[in-house]
mmCIF file of C-alpha atoms and ligand atoms in Angstrom:
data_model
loop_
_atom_site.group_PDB
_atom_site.id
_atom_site.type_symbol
_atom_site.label_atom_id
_atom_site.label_comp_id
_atom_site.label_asym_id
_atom_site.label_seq_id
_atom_site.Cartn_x
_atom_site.Cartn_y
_atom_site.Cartn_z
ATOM 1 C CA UNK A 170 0.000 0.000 0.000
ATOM 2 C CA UNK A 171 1.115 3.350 -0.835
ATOM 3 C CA UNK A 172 0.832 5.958 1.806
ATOM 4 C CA UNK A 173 1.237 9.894 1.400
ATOM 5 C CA UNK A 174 2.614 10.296 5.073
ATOM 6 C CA UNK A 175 4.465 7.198 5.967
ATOM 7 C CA UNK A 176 7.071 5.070 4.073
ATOM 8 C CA UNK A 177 6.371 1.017 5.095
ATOM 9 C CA UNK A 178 9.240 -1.135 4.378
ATOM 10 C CA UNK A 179 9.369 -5.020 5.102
ATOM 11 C CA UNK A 180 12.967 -6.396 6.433
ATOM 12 C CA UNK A 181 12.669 -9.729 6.816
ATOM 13 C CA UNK A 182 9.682 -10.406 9.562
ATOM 14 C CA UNK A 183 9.862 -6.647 10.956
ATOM 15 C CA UNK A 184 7.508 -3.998 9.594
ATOM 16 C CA UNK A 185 9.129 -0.591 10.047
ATOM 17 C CA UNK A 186 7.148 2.643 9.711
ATOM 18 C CA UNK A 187 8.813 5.783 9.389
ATOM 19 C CA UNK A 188 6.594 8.940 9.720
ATOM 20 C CA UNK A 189 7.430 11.063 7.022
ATOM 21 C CA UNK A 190 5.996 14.474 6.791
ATOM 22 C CA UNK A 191 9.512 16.732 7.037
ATOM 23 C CA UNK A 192 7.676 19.951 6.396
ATOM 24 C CA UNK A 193 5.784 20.198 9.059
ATOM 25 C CA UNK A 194 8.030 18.109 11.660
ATOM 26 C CA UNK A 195 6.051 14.925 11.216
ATOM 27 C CA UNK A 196 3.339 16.960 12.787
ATOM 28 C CA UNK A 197 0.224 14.644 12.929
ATOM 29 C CA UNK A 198 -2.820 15.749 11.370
ATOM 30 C CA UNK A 199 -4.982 13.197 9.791
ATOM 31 C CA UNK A 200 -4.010 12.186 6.879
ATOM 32 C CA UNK A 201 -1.196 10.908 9.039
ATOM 33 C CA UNK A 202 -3.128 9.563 11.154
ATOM 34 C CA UNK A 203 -5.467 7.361 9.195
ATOM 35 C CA UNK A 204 -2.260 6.341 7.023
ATOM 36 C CA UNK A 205 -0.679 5.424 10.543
ATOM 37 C CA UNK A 206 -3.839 3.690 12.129
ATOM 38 C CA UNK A 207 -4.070 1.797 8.581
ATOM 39 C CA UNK A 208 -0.463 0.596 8.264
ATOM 40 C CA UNK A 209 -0.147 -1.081 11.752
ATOM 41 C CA UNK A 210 -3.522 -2.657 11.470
ATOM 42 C CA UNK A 211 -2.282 -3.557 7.982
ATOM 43 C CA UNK A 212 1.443 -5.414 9.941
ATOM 44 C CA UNK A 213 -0.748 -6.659 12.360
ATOM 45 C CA UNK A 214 -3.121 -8.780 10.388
ATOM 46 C CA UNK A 215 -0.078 -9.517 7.820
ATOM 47 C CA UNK A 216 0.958 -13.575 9.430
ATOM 48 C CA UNK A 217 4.790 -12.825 8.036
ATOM 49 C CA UNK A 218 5.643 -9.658 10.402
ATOM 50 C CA UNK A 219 6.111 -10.339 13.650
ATOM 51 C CA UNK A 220 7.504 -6.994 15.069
ATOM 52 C CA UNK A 221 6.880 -3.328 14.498
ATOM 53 C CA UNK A 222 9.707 -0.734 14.614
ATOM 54 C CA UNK A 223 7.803 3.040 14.507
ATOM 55 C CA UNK A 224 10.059 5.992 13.650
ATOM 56 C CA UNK A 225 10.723 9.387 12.588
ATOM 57 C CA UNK A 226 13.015 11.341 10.925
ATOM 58 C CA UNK A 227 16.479 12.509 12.879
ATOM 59 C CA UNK A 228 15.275 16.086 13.720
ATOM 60 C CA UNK A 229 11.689 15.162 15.158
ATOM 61 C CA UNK A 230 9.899 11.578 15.953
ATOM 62 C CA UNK A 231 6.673 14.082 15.427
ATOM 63 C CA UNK A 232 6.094 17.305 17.280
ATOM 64 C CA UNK A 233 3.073 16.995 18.367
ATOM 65 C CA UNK A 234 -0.578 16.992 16.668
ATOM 66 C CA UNK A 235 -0.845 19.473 13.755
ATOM 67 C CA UNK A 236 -1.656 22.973 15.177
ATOM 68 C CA UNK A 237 -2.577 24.721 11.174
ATOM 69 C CA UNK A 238 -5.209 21.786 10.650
ATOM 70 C CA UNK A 239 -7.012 22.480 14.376
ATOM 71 C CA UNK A 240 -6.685 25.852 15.207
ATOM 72 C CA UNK A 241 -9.732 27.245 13.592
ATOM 73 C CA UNK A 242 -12.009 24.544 15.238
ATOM 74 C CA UNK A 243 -14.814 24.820 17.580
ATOM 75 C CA UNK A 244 -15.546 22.623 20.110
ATOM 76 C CA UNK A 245 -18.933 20.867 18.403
ATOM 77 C CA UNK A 246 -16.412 20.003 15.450
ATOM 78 C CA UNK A 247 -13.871 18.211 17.875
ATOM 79 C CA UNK A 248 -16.517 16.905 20.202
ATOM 80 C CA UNK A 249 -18.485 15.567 17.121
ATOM 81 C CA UNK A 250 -15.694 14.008 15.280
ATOM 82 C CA UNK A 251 -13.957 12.685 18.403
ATOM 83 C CA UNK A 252 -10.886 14.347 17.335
ATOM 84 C CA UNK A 253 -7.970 11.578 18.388
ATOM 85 C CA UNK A 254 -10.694 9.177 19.158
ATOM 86 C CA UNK A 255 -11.366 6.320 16.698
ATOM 87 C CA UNK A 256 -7.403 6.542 14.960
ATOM 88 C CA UNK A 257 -6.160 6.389 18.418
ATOM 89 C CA UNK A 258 -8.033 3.483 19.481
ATOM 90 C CA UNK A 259 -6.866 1.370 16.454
ATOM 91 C CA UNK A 260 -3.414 2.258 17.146
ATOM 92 C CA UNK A 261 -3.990 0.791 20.638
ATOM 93 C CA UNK A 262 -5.475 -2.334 19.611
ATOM 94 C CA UNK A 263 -2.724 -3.773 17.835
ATOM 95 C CA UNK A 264 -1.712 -6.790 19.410
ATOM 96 C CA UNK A 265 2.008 -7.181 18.171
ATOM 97 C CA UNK A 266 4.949 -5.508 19.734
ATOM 98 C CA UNK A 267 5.380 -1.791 18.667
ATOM 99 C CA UNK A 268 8.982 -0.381 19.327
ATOM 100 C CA UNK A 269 8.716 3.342 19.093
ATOM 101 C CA UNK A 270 12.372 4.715 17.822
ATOM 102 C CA UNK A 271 12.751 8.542 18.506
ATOM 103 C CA UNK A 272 15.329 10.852 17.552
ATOM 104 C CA UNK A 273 14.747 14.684 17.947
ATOM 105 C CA UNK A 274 11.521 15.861 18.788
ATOM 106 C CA UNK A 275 9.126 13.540 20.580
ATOM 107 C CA UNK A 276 6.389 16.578 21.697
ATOM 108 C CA UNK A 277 2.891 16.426 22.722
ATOM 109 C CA UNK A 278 1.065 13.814 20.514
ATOM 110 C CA UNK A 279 4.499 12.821 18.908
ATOM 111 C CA UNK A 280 5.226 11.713 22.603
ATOM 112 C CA UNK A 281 1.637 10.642 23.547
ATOM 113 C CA UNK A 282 1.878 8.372 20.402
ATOM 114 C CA UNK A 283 5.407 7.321 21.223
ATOM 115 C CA UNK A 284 4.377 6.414 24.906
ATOM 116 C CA UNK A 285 1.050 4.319 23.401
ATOM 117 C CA UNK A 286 3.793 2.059 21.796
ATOM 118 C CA UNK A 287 5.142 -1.015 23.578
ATOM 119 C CA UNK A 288 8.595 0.563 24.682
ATOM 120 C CA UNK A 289 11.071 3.386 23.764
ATOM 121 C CA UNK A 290 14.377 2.869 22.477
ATOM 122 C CA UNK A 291 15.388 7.215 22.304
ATOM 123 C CA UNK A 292 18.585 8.391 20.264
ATOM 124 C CA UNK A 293 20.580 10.635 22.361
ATOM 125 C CA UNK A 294 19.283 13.789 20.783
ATOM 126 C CA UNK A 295 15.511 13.102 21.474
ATOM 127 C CA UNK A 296 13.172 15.490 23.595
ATOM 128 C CA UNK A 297 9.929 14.738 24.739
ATOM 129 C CA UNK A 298 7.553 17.548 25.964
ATOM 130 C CA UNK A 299 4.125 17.741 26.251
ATOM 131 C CA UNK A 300 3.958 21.822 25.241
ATOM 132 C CA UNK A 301 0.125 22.015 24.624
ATOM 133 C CA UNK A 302 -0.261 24.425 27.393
ATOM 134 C CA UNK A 303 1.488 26.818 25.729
ATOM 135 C CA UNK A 304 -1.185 26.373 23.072
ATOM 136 C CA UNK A 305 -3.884 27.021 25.632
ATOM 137 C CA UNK A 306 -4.915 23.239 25.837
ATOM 138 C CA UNK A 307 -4.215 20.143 27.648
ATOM 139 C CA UNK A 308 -2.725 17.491 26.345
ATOM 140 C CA UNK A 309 -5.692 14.867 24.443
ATOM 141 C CA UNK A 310 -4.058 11.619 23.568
ATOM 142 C CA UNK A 311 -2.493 11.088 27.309
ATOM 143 C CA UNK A 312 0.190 13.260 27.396
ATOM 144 C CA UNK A 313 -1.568 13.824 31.162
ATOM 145 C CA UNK A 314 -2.423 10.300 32.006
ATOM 146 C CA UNK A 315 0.225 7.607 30.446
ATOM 147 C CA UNK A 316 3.169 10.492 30.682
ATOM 148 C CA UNK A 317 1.925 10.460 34.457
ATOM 149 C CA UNK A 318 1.895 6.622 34.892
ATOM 150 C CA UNK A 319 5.430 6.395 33.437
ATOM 151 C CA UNK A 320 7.232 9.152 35.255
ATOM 152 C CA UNK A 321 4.872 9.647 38.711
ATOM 153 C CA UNK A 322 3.473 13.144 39.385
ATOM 154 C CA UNK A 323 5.998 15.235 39.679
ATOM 155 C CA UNK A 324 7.690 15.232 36.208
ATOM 156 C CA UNK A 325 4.219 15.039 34.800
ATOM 157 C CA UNK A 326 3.258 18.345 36.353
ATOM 158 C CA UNK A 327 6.037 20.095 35.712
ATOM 159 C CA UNK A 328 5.983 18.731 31.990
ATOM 160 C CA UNK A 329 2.257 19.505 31.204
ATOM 161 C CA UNK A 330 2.291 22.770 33.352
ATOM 162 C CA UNK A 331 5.832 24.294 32.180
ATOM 163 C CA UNK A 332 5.697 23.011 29.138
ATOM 164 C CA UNK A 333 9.550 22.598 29.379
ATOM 165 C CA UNK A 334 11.070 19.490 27.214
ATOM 166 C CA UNK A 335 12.722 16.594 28.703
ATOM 167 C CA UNK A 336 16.302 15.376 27.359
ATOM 168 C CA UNK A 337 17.030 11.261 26.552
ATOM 169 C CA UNK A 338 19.174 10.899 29.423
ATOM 170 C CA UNK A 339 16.470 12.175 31.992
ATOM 171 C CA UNK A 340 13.644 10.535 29.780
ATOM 172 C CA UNK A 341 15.954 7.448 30.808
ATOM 173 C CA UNK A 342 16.410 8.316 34.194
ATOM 174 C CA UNK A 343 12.541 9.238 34.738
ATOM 175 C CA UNK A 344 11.786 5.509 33.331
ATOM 176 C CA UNK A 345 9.768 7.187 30.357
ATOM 177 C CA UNK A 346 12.538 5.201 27.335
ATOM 178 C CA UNK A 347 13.814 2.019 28.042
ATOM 179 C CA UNK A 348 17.624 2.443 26.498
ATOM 180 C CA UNK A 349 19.277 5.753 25.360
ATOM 181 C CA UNK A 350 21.793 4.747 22.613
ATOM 182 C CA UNK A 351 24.314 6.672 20.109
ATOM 183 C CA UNK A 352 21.816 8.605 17.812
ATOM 184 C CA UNK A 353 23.107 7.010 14.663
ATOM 185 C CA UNK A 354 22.572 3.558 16.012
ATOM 186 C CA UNK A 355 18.988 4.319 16.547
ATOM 187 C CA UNK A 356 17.469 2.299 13.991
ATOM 188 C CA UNK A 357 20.163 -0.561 14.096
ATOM 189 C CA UNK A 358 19.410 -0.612 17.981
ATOM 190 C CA UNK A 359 15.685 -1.017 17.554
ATOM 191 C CA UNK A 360 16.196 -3.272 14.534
ATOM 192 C CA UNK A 361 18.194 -5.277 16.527
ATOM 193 C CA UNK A 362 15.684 -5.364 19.462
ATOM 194 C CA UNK A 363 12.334 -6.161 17.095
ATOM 195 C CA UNK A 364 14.612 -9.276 15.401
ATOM 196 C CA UNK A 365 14.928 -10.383 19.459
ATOM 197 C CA UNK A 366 11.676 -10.517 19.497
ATOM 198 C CA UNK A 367 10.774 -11.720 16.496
ATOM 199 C CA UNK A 368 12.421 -14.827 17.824
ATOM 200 C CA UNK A 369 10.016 -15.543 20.262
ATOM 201 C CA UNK A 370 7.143 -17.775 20.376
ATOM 202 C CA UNK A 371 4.398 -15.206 18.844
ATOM 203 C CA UNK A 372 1.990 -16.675 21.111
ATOM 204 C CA UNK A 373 3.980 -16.245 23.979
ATOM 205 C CA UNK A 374 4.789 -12.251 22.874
ATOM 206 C CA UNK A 375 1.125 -11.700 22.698
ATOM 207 C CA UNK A 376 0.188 -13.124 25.928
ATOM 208 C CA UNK A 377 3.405 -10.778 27.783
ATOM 209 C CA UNK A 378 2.156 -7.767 25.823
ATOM 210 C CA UNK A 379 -1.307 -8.243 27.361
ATOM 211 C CA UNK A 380 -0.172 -8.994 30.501
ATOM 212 C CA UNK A 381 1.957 -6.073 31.342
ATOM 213 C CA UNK A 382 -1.116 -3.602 29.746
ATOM 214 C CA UNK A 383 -2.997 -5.122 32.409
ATOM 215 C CA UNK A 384 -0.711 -3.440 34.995
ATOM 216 C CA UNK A 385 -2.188 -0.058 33.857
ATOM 217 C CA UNK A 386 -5.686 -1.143 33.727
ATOM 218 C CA UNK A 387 -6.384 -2.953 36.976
ATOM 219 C CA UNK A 388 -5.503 -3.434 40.424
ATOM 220 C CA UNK A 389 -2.814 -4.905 41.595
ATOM 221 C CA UNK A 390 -4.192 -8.388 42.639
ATOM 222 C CA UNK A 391 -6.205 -8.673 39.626
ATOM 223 C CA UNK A 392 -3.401 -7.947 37.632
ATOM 224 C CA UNK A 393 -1.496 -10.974 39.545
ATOM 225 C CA UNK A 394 -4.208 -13.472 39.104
ATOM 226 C CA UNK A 395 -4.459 -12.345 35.271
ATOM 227 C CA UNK A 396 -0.583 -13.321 34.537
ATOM 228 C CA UNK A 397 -1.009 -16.169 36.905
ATOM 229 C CA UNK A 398 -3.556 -17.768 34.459
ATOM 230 C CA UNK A 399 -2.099 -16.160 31.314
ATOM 231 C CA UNK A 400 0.955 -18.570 32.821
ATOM 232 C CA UNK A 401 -0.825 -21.158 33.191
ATOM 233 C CA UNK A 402 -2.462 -21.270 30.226
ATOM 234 C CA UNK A 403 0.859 -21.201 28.622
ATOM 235 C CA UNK A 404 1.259 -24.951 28.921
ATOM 236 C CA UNK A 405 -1.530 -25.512 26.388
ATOM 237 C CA UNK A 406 0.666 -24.434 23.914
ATOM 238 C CA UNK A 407 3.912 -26.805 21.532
ATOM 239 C CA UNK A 408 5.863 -23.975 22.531
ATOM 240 C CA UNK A 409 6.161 -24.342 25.861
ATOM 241 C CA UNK A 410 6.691 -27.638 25.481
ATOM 242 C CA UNK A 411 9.707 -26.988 22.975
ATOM 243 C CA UNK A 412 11.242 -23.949 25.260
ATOM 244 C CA UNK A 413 11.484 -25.552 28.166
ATOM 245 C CA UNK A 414 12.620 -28.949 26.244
ATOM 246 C CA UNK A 415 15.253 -26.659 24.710
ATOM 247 C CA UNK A 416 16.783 -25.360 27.755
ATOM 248 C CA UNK A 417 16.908 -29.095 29.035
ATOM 249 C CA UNK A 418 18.648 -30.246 26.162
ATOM 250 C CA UNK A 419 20.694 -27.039 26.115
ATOM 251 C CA UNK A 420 19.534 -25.794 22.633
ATOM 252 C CA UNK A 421 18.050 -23.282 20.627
ATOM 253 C CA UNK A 422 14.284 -23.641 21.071
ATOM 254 C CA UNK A 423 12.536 -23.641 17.322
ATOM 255 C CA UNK A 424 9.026 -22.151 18.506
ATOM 256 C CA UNK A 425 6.416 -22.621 15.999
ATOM 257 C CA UNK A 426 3.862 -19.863 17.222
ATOM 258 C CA UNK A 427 1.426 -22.963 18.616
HETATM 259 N N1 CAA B 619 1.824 21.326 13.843
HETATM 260 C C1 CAA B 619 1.930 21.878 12.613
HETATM 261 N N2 CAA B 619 3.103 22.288 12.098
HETATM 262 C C2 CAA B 619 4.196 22.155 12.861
HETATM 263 C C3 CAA B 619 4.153 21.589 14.150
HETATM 264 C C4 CAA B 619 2.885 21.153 14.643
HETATM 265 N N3 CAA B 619 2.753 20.561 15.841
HETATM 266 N N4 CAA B 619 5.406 21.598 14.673
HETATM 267 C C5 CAA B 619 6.204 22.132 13.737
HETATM 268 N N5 CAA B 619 5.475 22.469 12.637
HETATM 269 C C6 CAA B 619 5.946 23.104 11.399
HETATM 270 C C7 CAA B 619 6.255 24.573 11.621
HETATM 271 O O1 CAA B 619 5.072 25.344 11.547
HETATM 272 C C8 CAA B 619 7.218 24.847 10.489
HETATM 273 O O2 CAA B 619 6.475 24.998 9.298
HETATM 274 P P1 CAA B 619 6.741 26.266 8.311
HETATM 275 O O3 CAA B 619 8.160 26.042 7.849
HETATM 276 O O4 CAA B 619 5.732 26.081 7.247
HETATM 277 O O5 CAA B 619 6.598 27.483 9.150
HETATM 278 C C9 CAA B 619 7.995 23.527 10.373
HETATM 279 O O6 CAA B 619 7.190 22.535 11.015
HETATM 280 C C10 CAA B 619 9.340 23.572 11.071
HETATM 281 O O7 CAA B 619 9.115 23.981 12.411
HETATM 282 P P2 CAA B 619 9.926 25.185 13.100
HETATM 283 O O8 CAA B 619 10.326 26.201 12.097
HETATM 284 O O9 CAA B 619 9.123 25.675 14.264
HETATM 285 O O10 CAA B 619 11.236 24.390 13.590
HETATM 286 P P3 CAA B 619 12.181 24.736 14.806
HETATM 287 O O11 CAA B 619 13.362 23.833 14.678
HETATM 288 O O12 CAA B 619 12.432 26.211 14.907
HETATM 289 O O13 CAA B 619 11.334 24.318 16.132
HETATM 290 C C11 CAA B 619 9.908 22.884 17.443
HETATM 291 C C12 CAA B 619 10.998 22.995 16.364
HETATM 292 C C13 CAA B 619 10.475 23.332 18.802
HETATM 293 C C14 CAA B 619 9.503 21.427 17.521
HETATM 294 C C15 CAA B 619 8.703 23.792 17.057
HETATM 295 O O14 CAA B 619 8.329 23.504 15.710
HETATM 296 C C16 CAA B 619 7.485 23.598 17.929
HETATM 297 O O15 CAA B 619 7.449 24.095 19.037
HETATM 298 N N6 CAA B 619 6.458 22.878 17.404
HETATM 299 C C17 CAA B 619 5.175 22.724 18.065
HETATM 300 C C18 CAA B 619 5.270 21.756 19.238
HETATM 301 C C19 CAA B 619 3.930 21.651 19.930
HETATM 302 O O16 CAA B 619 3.395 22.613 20.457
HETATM 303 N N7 CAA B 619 3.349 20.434 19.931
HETATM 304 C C20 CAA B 619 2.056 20.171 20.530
HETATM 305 C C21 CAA B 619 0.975 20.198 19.486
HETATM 306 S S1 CAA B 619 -0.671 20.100 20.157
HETATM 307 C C22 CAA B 619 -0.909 18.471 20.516
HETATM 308 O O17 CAA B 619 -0.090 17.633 20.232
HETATM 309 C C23 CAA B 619 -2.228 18.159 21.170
HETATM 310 C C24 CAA B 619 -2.386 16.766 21.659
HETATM 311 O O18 CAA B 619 -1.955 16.406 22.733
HETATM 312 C C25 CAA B 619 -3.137 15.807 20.871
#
């Protein structure tokens, strides 16, 4: 599929997805966002990719929703059209791994989108902000409530309230990116990280991704008791049988995604 906003290329089982609007700093207006909402539920369905690598350009992973195509609307026209609603949602129902890769500028949506992905690999050059204040709005795609979740009050106060950007190494720091690594060895780095997991039982991939969402949704004791079953239900499945078979016999394990 050709796409306006995006370039989709295939390597091997990974599907990476570069946003690529330069002349407006991958800014996300719609267009974008149906391309983007269309793509991953496009890798998802597609049985041969197995891992998702989402990036920008060097200068800016996106910065932020696109200010030109919303300024002039009222609030009946957002409210109505549920601006960030429906796109969003079919971002977040992807059920394979999403590794967001950011270099540059990772600012209000661009770092509410990067946060809705699975985990953060950030080039050393990448800021994250959530500026909408500035703008005289809040943040709308969770800039206030995931940004929160993954770096407690504090930072998420004085991000949404000052506006003020936060650098890779305190991103790191604040537990907002998982790794900070050499900004040309972004993409190898998250590359590298998707084939890892492209490895893995897909069955077994799905079934972690669900279960550490569940952290953020529930309490904690439900969220227990749903691992403890997800883990047991594990041993319905050949490739629990052939991992732990593997590790006996001190081989590779060939999982077979049953
Ligand atoms: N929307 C639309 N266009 C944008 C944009 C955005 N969010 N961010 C940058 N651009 C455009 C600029 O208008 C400019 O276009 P022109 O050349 O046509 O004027 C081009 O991208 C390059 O940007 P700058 O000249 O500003 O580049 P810079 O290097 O001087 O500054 C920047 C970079 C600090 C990221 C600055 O562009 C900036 O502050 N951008 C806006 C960041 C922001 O406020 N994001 C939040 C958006 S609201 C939101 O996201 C709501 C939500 O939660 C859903």
């Amino acid at each position: 599929m050709a796409f306006e906003t995006l370039i989709v290329e295939t390597e091997d089982d990974i599907a990476l997805i570069r946003l690529n609007r330069p002349e407006a700093l991958n800014a996300l207006n719609s267009t974008l966002l149906d391309e983007l909402s269309k793509a991953l539920t496009e890798a998802d369905r597609n049985d041969k990719i197995r891992c998702i690598v989402l990036t920008g350009s060097e200068k800016a992973f996106a910065a932020g929703a696109d200010i030109k195509e919303m300024s002039q609307k009222s609030f009946v026209e957002v409210y109505n059209e549920d601006l960030f609603g429906a796109k969003i949602e079919a971002i977040q129902r992807v059920r394979k791994p999403i590794i967001a890769a950011v270099s540059g500028y990772a600012l209000g949506g661009g770092c509410e989108l990067a946060m809705i992905c699975d985990f953060i690999i950030a080039a050393e050059n990448a800021k994250f902000g959530q500026p909408e204040v500035n703008l005289g709005v809040v943040a709308g795609i969770g800039g206030t409530q995931r940004l929160t979740r993954f770096v407690g009050k504090a930072k998420a106060m004085d991000m949404n309230l000052t506006g003020r950007f936060m650098d890779a190494a305190e991103a790191e720091r604040a537990g907002l990116v998982s790794r900070v690594v050499p900004t040309p060895k972004l993409l190898p780095e998250a590359m590298a990280a998707a084939r890892k997991i492209a490895e893995k039982s897909q069955v077994t991939v799905k079934a972690v991704k669900e279960s550490v969402n569940r952290a953020y949704e529930t309490t904690l004791r439900e969220g227990l008791l749903f691992e403890r079953r997800t883990f047991h239900s594990m041993f319905a499945t050949e490739d629990q049988k052939e991992g732990m078979a593997a590790f006996l016999e001190k081989r590779e394990a060939q999982f077979r995604d049953r």
